[in-house]
XYZ file of C-alpha atoms in Angstrom:
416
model
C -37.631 25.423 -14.619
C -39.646 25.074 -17.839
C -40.141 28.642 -18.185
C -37.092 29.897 -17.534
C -34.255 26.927 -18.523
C -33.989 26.378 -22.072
C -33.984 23.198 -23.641
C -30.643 21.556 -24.742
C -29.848 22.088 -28.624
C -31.246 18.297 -30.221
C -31.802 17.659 -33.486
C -34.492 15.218 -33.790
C -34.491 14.677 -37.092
C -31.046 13.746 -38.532
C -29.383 10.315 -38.486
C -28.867 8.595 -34.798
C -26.077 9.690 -32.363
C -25.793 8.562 -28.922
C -23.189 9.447 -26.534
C -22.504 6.795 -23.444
C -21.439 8.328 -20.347
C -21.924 5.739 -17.634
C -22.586 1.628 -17.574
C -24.571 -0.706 -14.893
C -24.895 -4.115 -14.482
C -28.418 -6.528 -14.560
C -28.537 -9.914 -13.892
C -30.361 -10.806 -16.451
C -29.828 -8.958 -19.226
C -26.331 -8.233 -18.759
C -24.365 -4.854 -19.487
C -26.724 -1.983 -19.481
C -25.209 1.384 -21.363
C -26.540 5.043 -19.826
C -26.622 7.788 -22.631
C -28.494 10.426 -23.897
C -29.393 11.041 -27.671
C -27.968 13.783 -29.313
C -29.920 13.239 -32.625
C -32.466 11.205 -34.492
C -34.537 8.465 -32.548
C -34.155 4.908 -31.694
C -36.221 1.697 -31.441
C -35.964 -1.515 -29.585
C -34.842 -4.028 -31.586
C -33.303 -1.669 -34.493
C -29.959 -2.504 -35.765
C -27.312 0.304 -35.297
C -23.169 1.215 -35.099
C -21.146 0.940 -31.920
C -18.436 2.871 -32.651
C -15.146 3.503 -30.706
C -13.154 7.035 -30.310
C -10.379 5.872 -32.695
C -13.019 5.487 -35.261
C -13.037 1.551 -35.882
C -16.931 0.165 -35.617
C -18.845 -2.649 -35.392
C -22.938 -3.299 -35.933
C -25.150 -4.166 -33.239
C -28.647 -4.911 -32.221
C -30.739 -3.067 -29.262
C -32.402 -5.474 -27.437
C -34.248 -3.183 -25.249
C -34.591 0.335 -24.145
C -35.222 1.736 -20.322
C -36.415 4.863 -19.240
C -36.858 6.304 -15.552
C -40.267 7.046 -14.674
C -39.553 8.811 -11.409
C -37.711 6.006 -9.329
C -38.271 3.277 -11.273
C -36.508 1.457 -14.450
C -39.263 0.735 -16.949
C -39.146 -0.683 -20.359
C -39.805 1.190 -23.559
C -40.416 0.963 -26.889
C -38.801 3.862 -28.412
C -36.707 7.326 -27.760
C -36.090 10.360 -29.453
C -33.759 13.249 -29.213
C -32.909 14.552 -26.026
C -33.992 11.735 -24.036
C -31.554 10.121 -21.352
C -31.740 6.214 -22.119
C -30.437 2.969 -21.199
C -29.369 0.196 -23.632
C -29.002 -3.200 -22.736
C -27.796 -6.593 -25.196
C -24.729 -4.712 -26.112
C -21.770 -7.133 -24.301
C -18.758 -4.998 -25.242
C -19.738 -1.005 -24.778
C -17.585 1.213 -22.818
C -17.979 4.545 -21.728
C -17.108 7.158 -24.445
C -18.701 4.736 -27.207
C -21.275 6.217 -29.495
C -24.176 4.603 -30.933
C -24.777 5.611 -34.661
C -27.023 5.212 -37.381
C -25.739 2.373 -39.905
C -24.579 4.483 -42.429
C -23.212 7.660 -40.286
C -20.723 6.362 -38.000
C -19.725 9.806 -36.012
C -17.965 9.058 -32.591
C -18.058 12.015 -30.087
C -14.431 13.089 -29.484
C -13.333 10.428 -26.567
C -13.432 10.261 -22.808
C -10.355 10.099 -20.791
C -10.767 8.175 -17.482
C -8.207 8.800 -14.331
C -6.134 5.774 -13.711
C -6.560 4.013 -10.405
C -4.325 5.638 -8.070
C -4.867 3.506 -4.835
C -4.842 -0.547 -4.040
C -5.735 -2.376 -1.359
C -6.854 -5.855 -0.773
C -10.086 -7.057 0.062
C -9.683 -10.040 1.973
C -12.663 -13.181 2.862
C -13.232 -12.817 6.519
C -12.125 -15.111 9.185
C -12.838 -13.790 12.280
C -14.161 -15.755 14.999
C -17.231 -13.070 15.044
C -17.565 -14.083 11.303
C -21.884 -14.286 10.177
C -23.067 -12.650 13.473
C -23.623 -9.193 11.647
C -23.665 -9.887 8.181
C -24.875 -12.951 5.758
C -22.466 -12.787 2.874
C -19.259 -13.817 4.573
C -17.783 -16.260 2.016
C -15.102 -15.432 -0.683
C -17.320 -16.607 -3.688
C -20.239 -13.861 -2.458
C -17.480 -11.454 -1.992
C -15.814 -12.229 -5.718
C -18.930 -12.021 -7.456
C -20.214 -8.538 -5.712
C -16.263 -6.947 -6.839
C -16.620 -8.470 -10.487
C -20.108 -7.086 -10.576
C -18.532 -3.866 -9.091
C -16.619 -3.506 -11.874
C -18.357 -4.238 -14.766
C -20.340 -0.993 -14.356
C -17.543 0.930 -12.649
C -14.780 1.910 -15.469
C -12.643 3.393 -12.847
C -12.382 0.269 -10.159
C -10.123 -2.932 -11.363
C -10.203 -6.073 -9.765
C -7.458 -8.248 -9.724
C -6.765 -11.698 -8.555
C -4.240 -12.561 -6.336
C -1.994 -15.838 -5.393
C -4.538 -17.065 -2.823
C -8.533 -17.808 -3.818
C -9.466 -15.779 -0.533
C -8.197 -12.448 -1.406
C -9.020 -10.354 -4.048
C -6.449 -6.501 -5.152
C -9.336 -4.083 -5.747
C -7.419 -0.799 -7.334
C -9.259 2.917 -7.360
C -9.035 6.380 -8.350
C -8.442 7.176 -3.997
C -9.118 6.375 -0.449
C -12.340 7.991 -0.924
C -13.338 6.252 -4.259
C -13.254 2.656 -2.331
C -14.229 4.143 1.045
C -17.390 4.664 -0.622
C -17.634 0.485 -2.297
C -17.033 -0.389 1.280
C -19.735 1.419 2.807
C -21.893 0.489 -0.206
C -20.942 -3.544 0.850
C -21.762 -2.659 4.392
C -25.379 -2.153 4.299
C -25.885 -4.735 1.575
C -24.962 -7.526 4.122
C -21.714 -8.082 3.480
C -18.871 -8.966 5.608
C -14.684 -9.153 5.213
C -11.345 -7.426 5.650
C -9.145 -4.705 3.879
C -5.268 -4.181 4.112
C -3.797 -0.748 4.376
C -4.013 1.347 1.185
C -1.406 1.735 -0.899
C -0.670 3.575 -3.983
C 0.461 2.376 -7.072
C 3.951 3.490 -8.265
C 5.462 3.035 -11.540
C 9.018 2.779 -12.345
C 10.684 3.908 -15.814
C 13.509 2.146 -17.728
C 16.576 3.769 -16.275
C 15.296 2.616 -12.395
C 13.397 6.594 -11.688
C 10.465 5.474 -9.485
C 7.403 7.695 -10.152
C 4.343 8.174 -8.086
C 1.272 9.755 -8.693
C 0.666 13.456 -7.958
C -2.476 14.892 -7.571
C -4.099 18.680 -7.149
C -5.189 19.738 -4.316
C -7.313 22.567 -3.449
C -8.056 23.758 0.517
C -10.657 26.561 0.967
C -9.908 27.537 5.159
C -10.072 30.616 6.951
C -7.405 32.993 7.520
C -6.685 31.867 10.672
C -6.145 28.535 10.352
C -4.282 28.910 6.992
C -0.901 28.206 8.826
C -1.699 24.773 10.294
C -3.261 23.621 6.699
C 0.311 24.579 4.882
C 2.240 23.162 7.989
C -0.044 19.868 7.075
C 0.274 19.477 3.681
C 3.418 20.424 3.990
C 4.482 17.737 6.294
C 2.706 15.588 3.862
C 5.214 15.853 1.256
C 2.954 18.446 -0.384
C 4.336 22.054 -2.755
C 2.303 24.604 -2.327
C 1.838 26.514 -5.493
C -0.273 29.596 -4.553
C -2.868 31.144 -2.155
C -5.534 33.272 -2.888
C -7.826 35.370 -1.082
C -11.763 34.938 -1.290
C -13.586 36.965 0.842
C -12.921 35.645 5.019
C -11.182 32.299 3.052
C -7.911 31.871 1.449
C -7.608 28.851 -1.174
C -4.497 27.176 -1.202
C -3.421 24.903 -4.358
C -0.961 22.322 -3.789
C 0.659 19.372 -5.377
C 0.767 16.788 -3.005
C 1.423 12.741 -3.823
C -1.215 10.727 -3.028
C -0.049 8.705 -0.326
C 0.061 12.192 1.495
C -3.756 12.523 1.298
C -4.505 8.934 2.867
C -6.286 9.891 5.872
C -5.732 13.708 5.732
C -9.478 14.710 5.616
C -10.054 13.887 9.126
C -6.181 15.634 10.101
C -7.001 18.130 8.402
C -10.416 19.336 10.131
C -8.692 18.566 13.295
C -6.523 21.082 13.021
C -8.774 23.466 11.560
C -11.134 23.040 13.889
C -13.549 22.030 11.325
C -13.321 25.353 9.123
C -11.597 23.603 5.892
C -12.732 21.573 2.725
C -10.294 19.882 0.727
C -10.514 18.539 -3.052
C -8.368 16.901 -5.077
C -7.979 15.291 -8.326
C -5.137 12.908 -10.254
C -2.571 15.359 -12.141
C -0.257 13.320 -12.980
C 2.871 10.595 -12.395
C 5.582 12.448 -10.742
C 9.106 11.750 -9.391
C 9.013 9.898 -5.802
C 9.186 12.664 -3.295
C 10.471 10.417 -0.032
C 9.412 9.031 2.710
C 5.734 9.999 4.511
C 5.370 10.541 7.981
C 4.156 7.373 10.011
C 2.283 6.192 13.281
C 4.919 6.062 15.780
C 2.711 4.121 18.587
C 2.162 0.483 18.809
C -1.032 -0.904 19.406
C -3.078 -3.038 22.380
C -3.760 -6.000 21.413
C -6.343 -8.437 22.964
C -4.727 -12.160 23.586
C -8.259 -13.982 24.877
C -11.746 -13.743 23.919
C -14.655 -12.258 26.112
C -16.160 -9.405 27.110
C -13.683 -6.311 27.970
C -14.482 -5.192 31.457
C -14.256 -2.343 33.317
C -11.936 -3.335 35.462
C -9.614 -4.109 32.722
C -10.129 -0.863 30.766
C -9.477 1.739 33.787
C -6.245 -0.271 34.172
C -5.225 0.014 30.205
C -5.769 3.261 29.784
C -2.499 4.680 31.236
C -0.890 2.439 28.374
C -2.815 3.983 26.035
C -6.209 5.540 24.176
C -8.304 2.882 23.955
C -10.726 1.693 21.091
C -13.429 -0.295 22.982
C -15.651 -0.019 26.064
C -16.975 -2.167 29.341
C -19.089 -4.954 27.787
C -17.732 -4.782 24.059
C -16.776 -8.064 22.561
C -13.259 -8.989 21.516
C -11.544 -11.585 19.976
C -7.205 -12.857 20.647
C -5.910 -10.677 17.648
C -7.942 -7.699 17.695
C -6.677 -4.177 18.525
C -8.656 -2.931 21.107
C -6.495 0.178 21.310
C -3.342 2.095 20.994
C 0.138 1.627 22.876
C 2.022 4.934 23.814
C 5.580 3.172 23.105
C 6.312 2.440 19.248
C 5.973 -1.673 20.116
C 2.653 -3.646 20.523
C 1.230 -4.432 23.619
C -0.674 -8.086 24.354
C -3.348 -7.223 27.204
C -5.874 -9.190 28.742
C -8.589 -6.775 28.382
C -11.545 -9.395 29.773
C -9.582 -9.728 33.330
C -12.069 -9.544 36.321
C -11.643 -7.960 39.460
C -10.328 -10.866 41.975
C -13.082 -10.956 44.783
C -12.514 -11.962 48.174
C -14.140 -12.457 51.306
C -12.689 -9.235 53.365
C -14.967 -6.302 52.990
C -13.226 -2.950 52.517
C -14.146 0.832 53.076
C -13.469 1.767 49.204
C -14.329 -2.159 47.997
C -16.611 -0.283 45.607
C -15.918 3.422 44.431
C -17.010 5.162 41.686
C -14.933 5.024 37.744
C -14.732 6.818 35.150
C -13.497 6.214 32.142
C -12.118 8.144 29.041
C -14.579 7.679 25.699
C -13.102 5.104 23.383
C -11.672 6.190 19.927
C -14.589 5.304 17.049
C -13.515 4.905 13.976
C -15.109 5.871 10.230
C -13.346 3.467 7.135
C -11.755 5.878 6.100
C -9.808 6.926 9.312
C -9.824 3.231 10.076
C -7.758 2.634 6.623
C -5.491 5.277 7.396
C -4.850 4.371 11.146
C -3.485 0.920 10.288
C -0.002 -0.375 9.341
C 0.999 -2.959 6.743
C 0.708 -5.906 9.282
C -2.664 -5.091 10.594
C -6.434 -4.973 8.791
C -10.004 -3.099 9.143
C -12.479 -5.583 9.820
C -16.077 -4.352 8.215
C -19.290 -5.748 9.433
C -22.812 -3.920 8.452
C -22.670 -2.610 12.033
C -19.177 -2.810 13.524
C -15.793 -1.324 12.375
C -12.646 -3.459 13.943
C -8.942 -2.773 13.890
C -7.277 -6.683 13.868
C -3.576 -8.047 12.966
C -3.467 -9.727 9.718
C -2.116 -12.628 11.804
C -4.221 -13.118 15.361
C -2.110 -15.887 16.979
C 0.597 -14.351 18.717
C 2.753 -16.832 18.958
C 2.914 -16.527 15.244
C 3.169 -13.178 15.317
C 6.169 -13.240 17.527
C 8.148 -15.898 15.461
C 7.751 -13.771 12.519
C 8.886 -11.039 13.844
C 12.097 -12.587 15.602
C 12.788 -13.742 11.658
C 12.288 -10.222 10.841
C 14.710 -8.890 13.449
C 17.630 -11.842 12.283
């Protein structure tokens, strides 16, 4: 790489310019800036210009400068040109900031960030399985990890909501909080997320826009049809297709409530011979309604253990989400109801035993797989009334409300 790559144009001796590009969090020292120096050097400790796109400016100290050495964050002293840094004692840097000498203040032409697209709320859990997987199960633990979230990424907002317990967390897509999820996961925590939604705006004279984004599909020839039939059932306009090669690349504009969950759909139908990007293009008139889940669910009204017995007998109803031996809880959705309404089922029933022996008392079962679940399919599966449980091992589909009793009055108020 040395021989061959050349080195980026630096010039190490003119006054200091430093371009940030991305922002982390430390306990202990605070906000930490990532950038890398155009030009000149800088010391720990050295005075120097923040200095916004628009121009306006304001002097700061350095308190102290990181560098990787391999894997590891270690102090240092001083950098010069060229050399990817972090800056830390500087409370109110963004991304697209530059750092300047005192008397040069030159800001690099500014950044523009993607709005967040998609909300959803992240919710304390209370399931009766709540600490058995995970040890940060409270809302203050869950709070603090979102704030500290955000404070490094520009895209995610946190928001609070009428009710200490939940918390509106708003990104740039499914996949851009899929990915703080499974981040929150394997650090321990545990809670509950609503069904995405995306956030609409609405002009002075009533038009209610949503936002549009571009989406590219690189499939095969043969499976070109079902990708346009999919999209285009998605509310999506296809605006060309071009041939590469075996492939075709389609480019649509599709809203982005269409794309909520149609990764998965999408190799489905392929049979695993598409990739799909997409980015925000803009906010665009609302294009209708989107196509939705037109079963009901299986819901479990006791806790236990589901048994086999149980299962072989629910799965005429249904697809089901759990196995023989799998713990549920009254409230959770252990899988899906072939008729649009929901289904309470005792899914822990036992066999009755008795004291007559019979030729075929014991014969052999078996049963159809269970449905398993990713977030991301999980956040798309679910309806408005209904939430993804996340434990560092276990993904659960729940109503938002497990008594059903309650459930039922609310919907006979619904109904009147």
């Amino acid at each position: 790489i040395i021989e061959h790559a050349p080195p980026p144009p630096v010039d190490a001796d003119g006054p200091l310019r430093l371009w940030i590009s991305q922002l982390d969090w430390d306990d202990y020292v605070g906000r930490i800036a990532l950038g890398r120096i155009a030009r000149g050097s800088l010391k720990a400790g050295q005075r120097v210009l923040r200095v916004k796109p628009d121009g306006s400016h304001k002097s700061v100290e350095i308190k102290r400068l990181y560098q990787y050495r391999g894997l590891q964050r270690e102090e240092v002293s001083e950098v010069n040109a060229g050399d990817i840094v972090f800056l830390a004692g500087i409370d109110e840097i963004e991304i697209g900031d530059t750092i300047c000498a005192l008397d040069h203040p030159e800001p690099f032409p500014a950044i523009e960030v993607d709005p967040p697209t998609v909300s959803m709320r992240f919710i304390a859990t209370d399931s009766p399985f709540r600490g058995r997987d995970g040890d940060k199960v409270t809302s203050r633990q869950l709070r603090d990890r979102l704030y500290r979230e955000a404070r490094a990424n520009v895209a995610l907002h946190v928001l609070d909501t009428e009710t200490s317990e939940q918390l509106e967390v708003r990104g740039r897509g499914l996949l851009h909080l899929g990915i703080l999820i499974e981040e929150m996961r394997r650090q321990g925590y545990e809670f509950s997320v609503s069904r995405p939604r995306v956030i609409e705006k609405e002009l002075e004279d009533g038009t209610r826009l949503e936002p549009i984004e571009l989406c590219l599909v690189d499939v095969t020839e043969t499976h070109q049809g079902k990708a346009i039939e999919l999209l285009g059932n998605r509310r999506g306009e296809l605006l060309s297709v071009t041939p590469r090669g075996d492939q075709v690349r389609l480019e649509f504009h599709v809203p982005a409530r269409g794309l909520i969950g149609i990764r998965s759909l999408l190799l489905n139908a392929t049979q695993g011979e598409a990739t799909l990007s997409h980015q925000f293009l803009e906010y665009g008139h609302y294009r209708g309604p989107m196509p939705k889940r037109k079963t009901g669910v299986q819901i479990a009204m006791d806790m236990g253990k589901a048994t086999a017995y149980a299962v072989e007998s629910l799965e005429s109803r249904g697809q089901l989400f759990v196995e023989p031996g799998a713990e549920v809880y009254c409230g959770m959705i252990v899988g899906e109801h072939r008729r649009p309404e929901d289904l309470d089922v005792n899914v822990c029933r036992k066999k009755a035993a008795t004291n007559i022996r019979a030729a075929a008392a014991e014969r052999k079962v078996v049963l159809a797989k269970p449905r398993e679940f990713g977030v991301e399919e999980a956040l798309a599966y679910i309806s408005s009334d209904e939430l993804v449980e996340i434990t560092p091992t276990t993904i659960r589909l729940r109503k938002a409300e497990l008594d059903p009793k309650v459930r039922k009055r609310a919907a006979k108020a619904a109904k009147a």
